[in-house]
CSV table of C-alpha atoms in Angstrom, one decimal:
chain,number,residue,atom,x,y,z
A,1,MET,CA,-32.7,56.1,20.8
A,2,PRO,CA,-33.9,56.2,24.4
A,3,LEU,CA,-35.8,53.0,25.5
A,4,SER,CA,-39.0,54.9,26.1
A,5,LEU,CA,-39.0,56.4,22.6
A,6,TYR,CA,-38.2,53.0,21.1
A,7,ALA,CA,-41.1,51.4,22.9
A,8,LYS,CA,-43.5,54.2,21.8
A,9,ALA,CA,-42.3,53.8,18.2
A,10,GLN,CA,-42.9,50.0,18.4
A,11,GLU,CA,-46.3,50.6,19.8
A,12,ASP,CA,-47.2,53.0,17.0
A,13,PHE,CA,-46.0,50.6,14.4
A,14,LEU,CA,-48.2,47.8,15.8
A,15,ARG,CA,-51.2,50.0,15.4
A,16,LEU,CA,-50.7,50.3,11.6
A,17,PRO,CA,-53.2,48.3,9.5
A,18,LEU,CA,-51.9,45.1,8.0
A,19,THR,CA,-53.3,45.9,4.6
A,20,PRO,CA,-53.3,49.3,2.9
A,21,PRO,CA,-56.7,51.2,3.0
A,22,ASP,CA,-59.1,51.0,0.1
A,23,PHE,CA,-59.0,53.9,-2.3
A,24,HIS,CA,-62.2,55.8,-2.8
A,25,ASP,CA,-64.1,54.8,-6.0
A,26,GLY,CA,-64.1,58.4,-7.2
A,27,LEU,CA,-60.3,58.6,-7.5
A,28,ASP,CA,-58.6,58.8,-11.0
A,29,LYS,CA,-60.1,56.0,-13.1
A,30,VAL,CA,-58.8,55.3,-16.6
A,31,PRO,CA,-61.6,55.5,-19.2
A,32,ASP,CA,-62.3,52.1,-20.8
A,33,ASP,CA,-61.5,53.5,-24.3
A,34,ASP,CA,-58.0,54.5,-23.0
A,35,ILE,CA,-57.5,51.0,-21.6
A,36,ILE,CA,-58.1,49.5,-25.1
A,37,LYS,CA,-56.0,52.2,-26.7
A,38,LEU,CA,-53.1,51.4,-24.4
A,39,ALA,CA,-53.4,47.6,-25.0
A,40,THR,CA,-53.4,48.0,-28.8
A,41,HIS,CA,-50.5,50.4,-28.6
A,42,VAL,CA,-48.4,47.7,-26.7
A,43,ILE,CA,-49.4,45.1,-29.3
A,44,ALA,CA,-48.5,47.4,-32.2
A,45,ILE,CA,-45.1,48.2,-30.7
A,46,GLU,CA,-44.3,44.5,-30.2
A,47,ARG,CA,-45.6,43.7,-33.7
A,48,ASP,CA,-43.2,46.4,-35.1
A,49,ALA,CA,-40.4,44.9,-33.1
A,50,LEU,CA,-41.0,41.4,-34.6
A,51,THR,CA,-41.3,42.9,-38.1
A,52,ASN,CA,-38.0,44.6,-37.6
A,53,LEU,CA,-36.4,41.3,-36.5
A,54,HIS,CA,-37.9,39.5,-39.5
A,55,ASN,CA,-36.5,42.0,-41.9
A,56,LEU,CA,-33.1,41.9,-40.2
A,57,TYR,CA,-32.7,38.1,-40.6
A,58,ARG,CA,-34.3,38.1,-44.1
A,59,SER,CA,-31.9,40.7,-45.6
A,60,ASN,CA,-28.8,41.2,-43.3
A,61,LEU,CA,-26.0,38.8,-44.5
A,62,ALA,CA,-24.1,39.2,-41.2
A,63,ALA,CA,-27.1,38.3,-39.1
A,64,GLN,CA,-27.8,35.3,-41.4
A,65,ARG,CA,-24.2,34.2,-41.2
A,66,ASN,CA,-24.2,34.4,-37.4
A,67,PHE,CA,-27.5,32.5,-37.1
A,68,LYS,CA,-26.1,29.6,-39.3
A,69,GLN,CA,-22.9,29.6,-37.3
A,70,ALA,CA,-24.9,29.4,-34.0
A,71,VAL,CA,-26.9,26.4,-35.4
A,72,HIS,CA,-23.7,24.6,-36.5
A,73,VAL,CA,-21.9,25.3,-33.2
A,74,ILE,CA,-24.8,24.0,-31.1
A,75,CYS,CA,-25.3,21.0,-33.4
A,76,ARG,CA,-21.6,20.0,-33.2
A,77,THR,CA,-21.8,20.3,-29.4
A,78,SER,CA,-24.9,18.2,-29.2
A,79,ARG,CA,-23.5,15.5,-31.5
A,80,GLN,CA,-20.3,15.3,-29.5
A,81,GLY,CA,-22.2,14.6,-26.3
A,82,GLY,CA,-21.9,18.1,-24.9
A,83,ARG,CA,-24.5,20.2,-23.2
A,84,VAL,CA,-25.9,23.7,-24.0
A,85,ILE,CA,-25.7,26.0,-21.1
A,86,VAL,CA,-28.1,28.9,-21.2
A,87,SER,CA,-27.8,31.9,-18.9
A,88,GLY,CA,-29.7,35.2,-18.4
A,89,MET,CA,-30.8,37.6,-15.7
A,90,GLY,CA,-34.3,38.8,-14.8
A,91,LYS,CA,-36.8,38.6,-17.7
A,92,SER,CA,-34.0,37.5,-20.0
A,93,GLY,CA,-33.5,34.6,-17.7
A,94,LYS,CA,-37.1,33.6,-18.1
A,95,ILE,CA,-36.7,33.6,-21.9
A,96,GLY,CA,-33.5,31.5,-21.4
A,97,GLN,CA,-35.4,28.9,-19.3
A,98,LYS,CA,-38.0,28.6,-21.9
A,99,PHE,CA,-35.3,28.1,-24.6
A,100,VAL,CA,-33.8,25.3,-22.5
A,101,ALA,CA,-37.2,23.6,-22.2
A,102,THR,CA,-37.7,23.7,-25.9
A,103,LEU,CA,-34.2,22.4,-26.6
A,104,ASN,CA,-34.7,19.5,-24.2
A,105,SER,CA,-38.0,18.7,-26.0
A,106,PHE,CA,-36.0,18.0,-29.1
A,107,GLY,CA,-33.3,15.9,-27.4
A,108,VAL,CA,-30.7,18.7,-27.2
A,109,ARG,CA,-29.2,18.3,-23.7
A,110,SER,CA,-29.5,21.8,-22.1
A,111,ALA,CA,-29.4,23.4,-18.7
A,112,PHE,CA,-30.0,26.9,-17.3
A,113,LEU,CA,-27.3,28.5,-15.3
A,114,HIS,CA,-27.9,31.6,-13.3
A,115,PRO,CA,-25.3,34.3,-14.0
A,116,THR,CA,-24.2,34.6,-10.4
A,117,GLU,CA,-23.6,30.8,-10.4
A,118,ALA,CA,-21.6,31.1,-13.6
A,119,MET,CA,-19.2,33.5,-11.9
A,120,HIS,CA,-18.1,30.7,-9.6
A,121,GLY,CA,-16.7,28.7,-12.5
A,122,ASP,CA,-14.4,29.3,-15.4
A,123,LEU,CA,-16.4,29.8,-18.5
A,124,GLY,CA,-13.6,31.6,-20.4
A,125,MET,CA,-13.1,28.9,-23.0
A,126,VAL,CA,-16.7,28.1,-23.6
A,127,GLY,CA,-18.2,29.0,-27.0
A,128,LEU,CA,-20.6,31.9,-26.4
A,129,VAL,CA,-23.8,32.5,-28.5
A,130,THR,CA,-25.4,35.7,-27.3
A,131,VAL,CA,-28.9,37.0,-28.1
A,132,THR,CA,-28.6,40.8,-27.4
A,133,SER,CA,-29.8,44.2,-28.6
A,134,TYR,CA,-26.2,44.9,-29.8
A,135,ASP,CA,-25.8,44.6,-33.6
A,136,ASP,CA,-22.0,44.5,-33.5
A,137,ALA,CA,-19.8,41.9,-31.7
A,138,HIS,CA,-17.1,44.6,-31.1
A,139,SER,CA,-19.5,46.7,-29.1
A,140,CYS,CA,-20.9,43.9,-27.0
A,141,PRO,CA,-19.4,43.9,-23.5
A,142,LEU,CA,-20.0,40.2,-23.1
A,143,PHE,CA,-17.3,39.5,-25.7
A,144,THR,CA,-14.7,41.6,-24.1
A,145,GLY,CA,-11.5,39.6,-23.5
A,146,ARG,CA,-12.8,36.6,-25.4
A,147,SER,CA,-11.5,35.0,-28.6
A,148,SER,CA,-13.7,36.1,-31.6
A,149,SER,CA,-13.6,32.4,-32.8
A,150,LEU,CA,-15.6,31.5,-29.6
A,151,CYS,CA,-18.2,34.2,-29.9
A,152,THR,CA,-21.4,34.4,-32.0
A,153,LEU,CA,-23.7,37.4,-31.8
A,154,LEU,CA,-27.4,37.0,-32.6
A,155,PRO,CA,-28.7,40.6,-32.8
A,156,ALA,CA,-32.3,41.2,-31.5
A,157,PRO,CA,-32.6,45.0,-31.6
A,158,ILE,CA,-35.9,46.8,-31.1
A,159,PRO,CA,-36.8,49.9,-33.2
A,160,ARG,CA,-37.9,51.9,-30.2
A,161,THR,CA,-36.8,51.6,-26.6
A,162,GLU,CA,-39.4,50.7,-24.1
A,163,VAL,CA,-39.0,54.0,-22.4
A,164,GLU,CA,-39.7,55.8,-25.7
A,165,ALA,CA,-42.7,53.5,-26.5
A,166,PHE,CA,-44.3,53.2,-23.1
A,167,GLY,CA,-42.7,55.7,-20.7
A,168,VAL,CA,-41.3,53.0,-18.5
A,169,PRO,CA,-38.3,50.6,-19.0
A,170,THR,CA,-40.3,47.4,-18.4
A,171,PRO,CA,-39.1,44.6,-20.7
A,172,THR,CA,-41.8,44.1,-23.3
A,173,SER,CA,-40.8,44.3,-27.0
A,174,SER,CA,-37.2,43.3,-26.1
A,175,THR,CA,-38.3,40.1,-24.5
A,176,THR,CA,-40.7,39.4,-27.4
A,177,THR,CA,-37.9,39.6,-29.9
A,178,ALA,CA,-35.6,37.5,-27.7
A,179,LEU,CA,-38.4,34.8,-27.4
A,180,ALA,CA,-39.1,34.8,-31.1
A,181,LEU,CA,-35.4,34.5,-32.0
A,182,THR,CA,-34.7,31.7,-29.5
A,183,ASP,CA,-37.8,29.8,-30.8
A,184,ALA,CA,-36.4,30.2,-34.3
A,185,LEU,CA,-33.0,28.9,-33.2
A,186,ALA,CA,-34.5,25.9,-31.4
A,187,LEU,CA,-36.6,24.9,-34.4
A,188,ALA,CA,-33.7,25.3,-36.8
A,189,LEU,CA,-31.6,23.1,-34.5
A,190,ALA,CA,-34.3,20.4,-34.4
A,191,HIS,CA,-34.5,20.2,-38.1
A,192,GLN,CA,-30.7,20.2,-38.5
A,193,LEU,CA,-30.2,17.5,-36.0
A,194,HIS,CA,-33.1,15.2,-36.7
A,195,ALA,CA,-34.7,13.8,-39.9
A,196,SER,CA,-38.0,13.7,-38.1
A,197,PRO,CA,-38.2,16.4,-35.3
A,198,SER,CA,-41.9,15.5,-34.8
A,199,ALA,CA,-40.8,11.9,-33.8
A,200,ILE,CA,-38.2,13.2,-31.4
A,201,PHE,CA,-40.7,15.6,-29.9
A,202,HIS,CA,-43.2,12.8,-29.4
A,203,HIS,CA,-40.5,10.7,-27.7
A,204,TYR,CA,-40.1,13.4,-25.0
A,205,HIS,CA,-43.8,14.1,-24.8
A,206,PRO,CA,-45.4,10.7,-24.9
A,207,GLY,CA,-48.6,11.6,-23.1
A,208,GLY,CA,-51.1,14.4,-22.7
A,209,ALA,CA,-52.5,16.7,-25.4
A,210,ILE,CA,-49.1,17.6,-26.7
A,211,GLY,CA,-48.1,14.0,-27.1
A,212,ALA,CA,-51.4,13.1,-28.8
A,213,SER,CA,-50.9,16.0,-31.3
A,214,VAL,CA,-47.5,14.7,-32.5
A,215,ALA,CA,-48.1,10.9,-32.1
A,216,PRO,CA,-47.3,9.0,-35.3
A,217,THR,CA,-50.4,7.9,-37.1
A,218,GLY,CA,-48.8,5.1,-39.2
A,219,PRO,CA,-45.5,3.3,-39.8
A,220,GLN,CA,-42.4,5.5,-39.9
A,221,LEU,CA,-41.2,6.0,-43.4
A,222,ILE,CA,-37.5,5.6,-44.3
A,223,GLY,CA,-37.6,9.0,-45.9
A,224,SER,CA,-38.2,10.6,-42.5
A,225,ILE,CA,-34.8,9.4,-41.2
A,226,ALA,CA,-32.8,10.2,-44.3
A,227,THR,CA,-30.1,12.9,-44.4
A,228,LYS,CA,-30.7,15.3,-47.3
A,229,VAL,CA,-27.9,15.1,-49.8
A,230,ASP,CA,-28.1,18.8,-50.4
A,231,ASP,CA,-27.3,19.4,-46.7
A,232,VAL,CA,-24.1,17.3,-46.8
A,233,PRO,CA,-21.1,19.7,-47.0
A,234,LEU,CA,-18.6,19.4,-49.9
A,235,ILE,CA,-14.9,19.1,-49.0
A,236,GLY,CA,-13.2,22.4,-49.9
A,237,ASN,CA,-10.1,20.8,-51.5
A,238,ARG,CA,-11.7,18.7,-54.2
A,239,SER,CA,-8.7,18.4,-56.5
A,240,ASN,CA,-6.9,15.9,-54.3
A,241,PRO,CA,-8.7,15.8,-50.9
A,242,THR,CA,-6.8,14.2,-47.9
A,243,ILE,CA,-8.1,12.4,-44.9
A,244,LEU,CA,-7.5,15.7,-42.9
A,245,ASP,CA,-9.7,17.5,-45.4
A,246,ALA,CA,-12.5,15.0,-44.7
A,247,PHE,CA,-12.1,15.3,-41.0
A,248,LEU,CA,-12.2,19.1,-41.0
A,249,THR,CA,-15.4,19.0,-43.2
A,250,ALA,CA,-17.0,16.3,-41.0
A,251,ALA,CA,-16.3,18.4,-37.9
A,252,SER,CA,-18.5,21.2,-39.3
A,253,SER,CA,-21.1,18.8,-40.7
A,254,ALA,CA,-24.3,18.7,-38.6
A,255,SER,CA,-25.0,15.2,-39.8
A,256,GLY,CA,-21.4,13.8,-40.0
A,257,TRP,CA,-21.8,13.1,-43.7
A,258,VAL,CA,-19.2,14.5,-46.1
A,259,ARG,CA,-19.0,14.8,-49.9
A,260,PRO,CA,-15.6,14.7,-51.6
A,261,SER,CA,-17.4,15.5,-54.9
A,262,LEU,CA,-20.9,15.9,-56.2
A,263,GLU,CA,-20.9,12.2,-57.2
A,264,THR,CA,-19.3,10.7,-54.1
A,265,ILE,CA,-20.0,10.6,-50.3
A,266,ILE,CA,-18.5,9.4,-47.1
A,267,ALA,CA,-20.8,8.2,-44.3
A,268,PRO,CA,-20.3,9.0,-40.6
A,269,ARG,CA,-19.3,5.4,-39.6
A,270,GLN,CA,-16.7,5.4,-42.4
A,271,ILE,CA,-15.2,8.6,-41.1
A,272,GLN,CA,-14.9,6.9,-37.7
A,273,ARG,CA,-13.2,3.9,-39.3
A,274,ILE,CA,-10.6,6.1,-41.0
A,275,GLY,CA,-9.8,7.8,-37.8
A,276,ARG,CA,-8.7,4.6,-36.1
A,277,ARG,CA,-5.7,4.1,-38.3
A,278,ALA,CA,-5.1,6.7,-40.9
A,279,ASP,CA,-2.3,9.1,-41.9
A,280,LEU,CA,-4.0,12.5,-42.0
A,281,ASN,CA,-2.0,13.6,-45.1
A,282,GLN,CA,-3.0,10.5,-47.0
A,283,SER,CA,-5.1,11.0,-50.1
A,284,LEU,CA,-8.7,9.8,-49.9
A,285,SER,CA,-8.3,8.2,-53.4
A,286,SER,CA,-5.5,6.0,-52.0
A,287,LEU,CA,-7.6,4.2,-49.4
A,288,LYS,CA,-8.1,0.6,-50.3
A,289,ASP,CA,-11.3,0.1,-48.3
A,290,ALA,CA,-14.7,1.2,-49.7
A,291,ILE,CA,-14.7,4.5,-47.8
A,292,VAL,CA,-15.7,6.9,-50.5
A,293,ILE,CA,-18.9,5.6,-52.1
A,294,GLU,CA,-19.8,6.5,-55.7
A,295,LYS,CA,-23.3,7.7,-56.3
A,296,GLY,CA,-23.9,4.8,-58.7
A,297,ASP,CA,-23.2,2.3,-55.8
A,298,TRP,CA,-25.9,3.6,-53.5
A,299,ILE,CA,-28.8,1.2,-53.1
A,300,SER,CA,-32.0,2.9,-54.1
A,301,ILE,CA,-35.0,2.6,-51.8
A,302,PRO,CA,-38.3,4.7,-52.3
A,303,ALA,CA,-38.7,7.3,-49.6
A,304,ALA,CA,-42.4,6.2,-49.2
A,305,ASN,CA,-41.4,2.8,-48.0
A,306,SER,CA,-41.7,2.2,-44.3
A,307,ILE,CA,-38.5,1.4,-42.3
A,308,GLN,CA,-39.9,-2.1,-41.7
A,309,GLU,CA,-40.5,-2.7,-45.4
A,310,ALA,CA,-36.9,-1.6,-46.1
A,311,LYS,CA,-35.6,-4.0,-43.4
A,312,ASP,CA,-37.6,-6.9,-44.8
A,313,TRP,CA,-36.4,-6.2,-48.3
A,314,ILE,CA,-32.7,-6.1,-47.2
A,315,LEU,CA,-33.1,-9.4,-45.3
A,316,HIS,CA,-34.8,-11.0,-48.3
A,317,MET,CA,-32.1,-9.8,-50.7
A,318,ARG,CA,-29.2,-10.9,-48.5
A,319,GLN,CA,-30.6,-14.4,-48.5
A,320,SER,CA,-30.7,-14.5,-52.2
A,321,SER,CA,-27.8,-14.5,-54.7
A,322,ARG,CA,-28.5,-11.0,-55.8
A,323,GLY,CA,-27.9,-9.2,-52.5
A,324,ARG,CA,-25.0,-11.2,-51.1
A,325,THR,CA,-22.3,-8.9,-52.3
A,326,PHE,CA,-23.6,-5.4,-51.8
A,327,LEU,CA,-26.0,-5.3,-48.8
A,328,GLU,CA,-23.2,-5.4,-46.3
A,329,PRO,CA,-22.1,-3.2,-43.4
A,330,GLY,CA,-21.1,0.2,-44.9
A,331,THR,CA,-23.7,0.1,-47.6
A,332,ILE,CA,-25.3,3.4,-48.3
A,333,LEU,CA,-29.1,3.5,-49.1
A,334,GLY,CA,-30.1,6.2,-51.6
A,335,ILE,CA,-33.6,7.4,-50.7
A,336,VAL,CA,-35.6,8.1,-53.9
A,337,ASP,CA,-38.2,10.8,-53.7
A,338,ALA,CA,-41.5,11.2,-55.6
A,339,GLN,CA,-39.6,12.9,-58.5
A,340,GLN,CA,-37.4,9.8,-58.8
A,341,CYS,CA,-34.4,11.7,-57.6
A,342,VAL,CA,-32.0,10.4,-54.9
A,343,SER,CA,-32.5,13.2,-52.4
A,344,GLY,CA,-31.4,11.5,-49.2
A,345,VAL,CA,-29.0,9.0,-47.8
A,346,VAL,CA,-29.2,6.4,-44.9
A,347,GLU,CA,-26.5,4.1,-43.6
A,348,ILE,CA,-27.7,0.5,-43.6
A,349,GLU,CA,-26.7,0.3,-40.0
A,350,GLU,CA,-29.3,3.0,-39.2
A,351,ILE,CA,-32.1,0.5,-39.8
A,352,MET,CA,-30.4,-2.9,-39.4
A,353,ASP,CA,-28.6,-4.1,-36.3
A,354,GLU,CA,-24.9,-4.4,-37.0
A,355,ASP,CA,-24.7,-7.8,-35.3
A,356,GLN,CA,-27.5,-9.0,-37.5
A,357,LEU,CA,-25.7,-7.8,-40.6
A,358,GLN,CA,-22.5,-9.6,-39.5
A,359,GLN,CA,-24.4,-12.8,-38.7
A,360,GLN,CA,-26.1,-12.7,-42.1
A,361,SER,CA,-22.7,-12.2,-43.8
A,362,GLN,CA,-21.2,-15.2,-42.0
A,363,ARG,CA,-24.2,-17.4,-43.1
A,364,ILE,CA,-23.8,-16.3,-46.6
């Protein structure tokens, strides 16, 4: 372009207003009734999307199986000291960031990683849990080239595309379903990992209105930290289970507890003790130490007792002749509910300092 023409174009450009001109009031206004009609239409479409999602996870066995698998995978990662990495682009990224914030509120170490950053590292061997509109793992492009054992699909389809519903492809009902599903996943994880999610949430929100709303109003009850017996997985090979069977079951147990049978249990600390010295093919029944604890040997404590009351009782019993032989490291406390059923279990080390237990044993 000749210099003179360039100078003229630059001069014309500088004469342009910095802000666009105001539109005349008489131009196309949307009637108020149509505004409300559009708003309720959007709400109805998102309501239908949530209803569809609810029905899917209430009745579809594959979706239910995948959701439970996702919970177990993330729980295992968290218990092993790992971190959950969440990634997403655009509006999905915003949903992912909110999911990370919720997980961290419950003590699940999480971080958001932008997809372009993820491309600089090797994530090929990372377990992948995907929230997507696809309802079949084989058709999901994110799983291409990945081992199926490392992939879990959480479908979040919408009954109508946003273009069909609104005439524009803006993320609305799709992000609503993704938000609802990740909220459900976060809460399920919190209840699977912690006996008292509220106490954990309060720990990470000690102040402000949120902290005040979840602050404990009284002494913490021992029932709040118990692992539910019904949630403890049974060893698959129950005819003659081996140490390897116990390890494999413990690896998939969210709490680390394992049941060789309906009447016996192995605590997480006992699993760790076995691992230091055991032959994996050895039968559990051949172990000399008290690793597998019969239900009749659990020490009953009411769920309504506070943790401090339970500690005081244990110390009192250990100083008397009655409690000298059974309230030792490795003891399992059976938590008795209001129906007088042993519904939970707690390792004695969870409420008593291990050094204190050892010192008491030496004095006795």
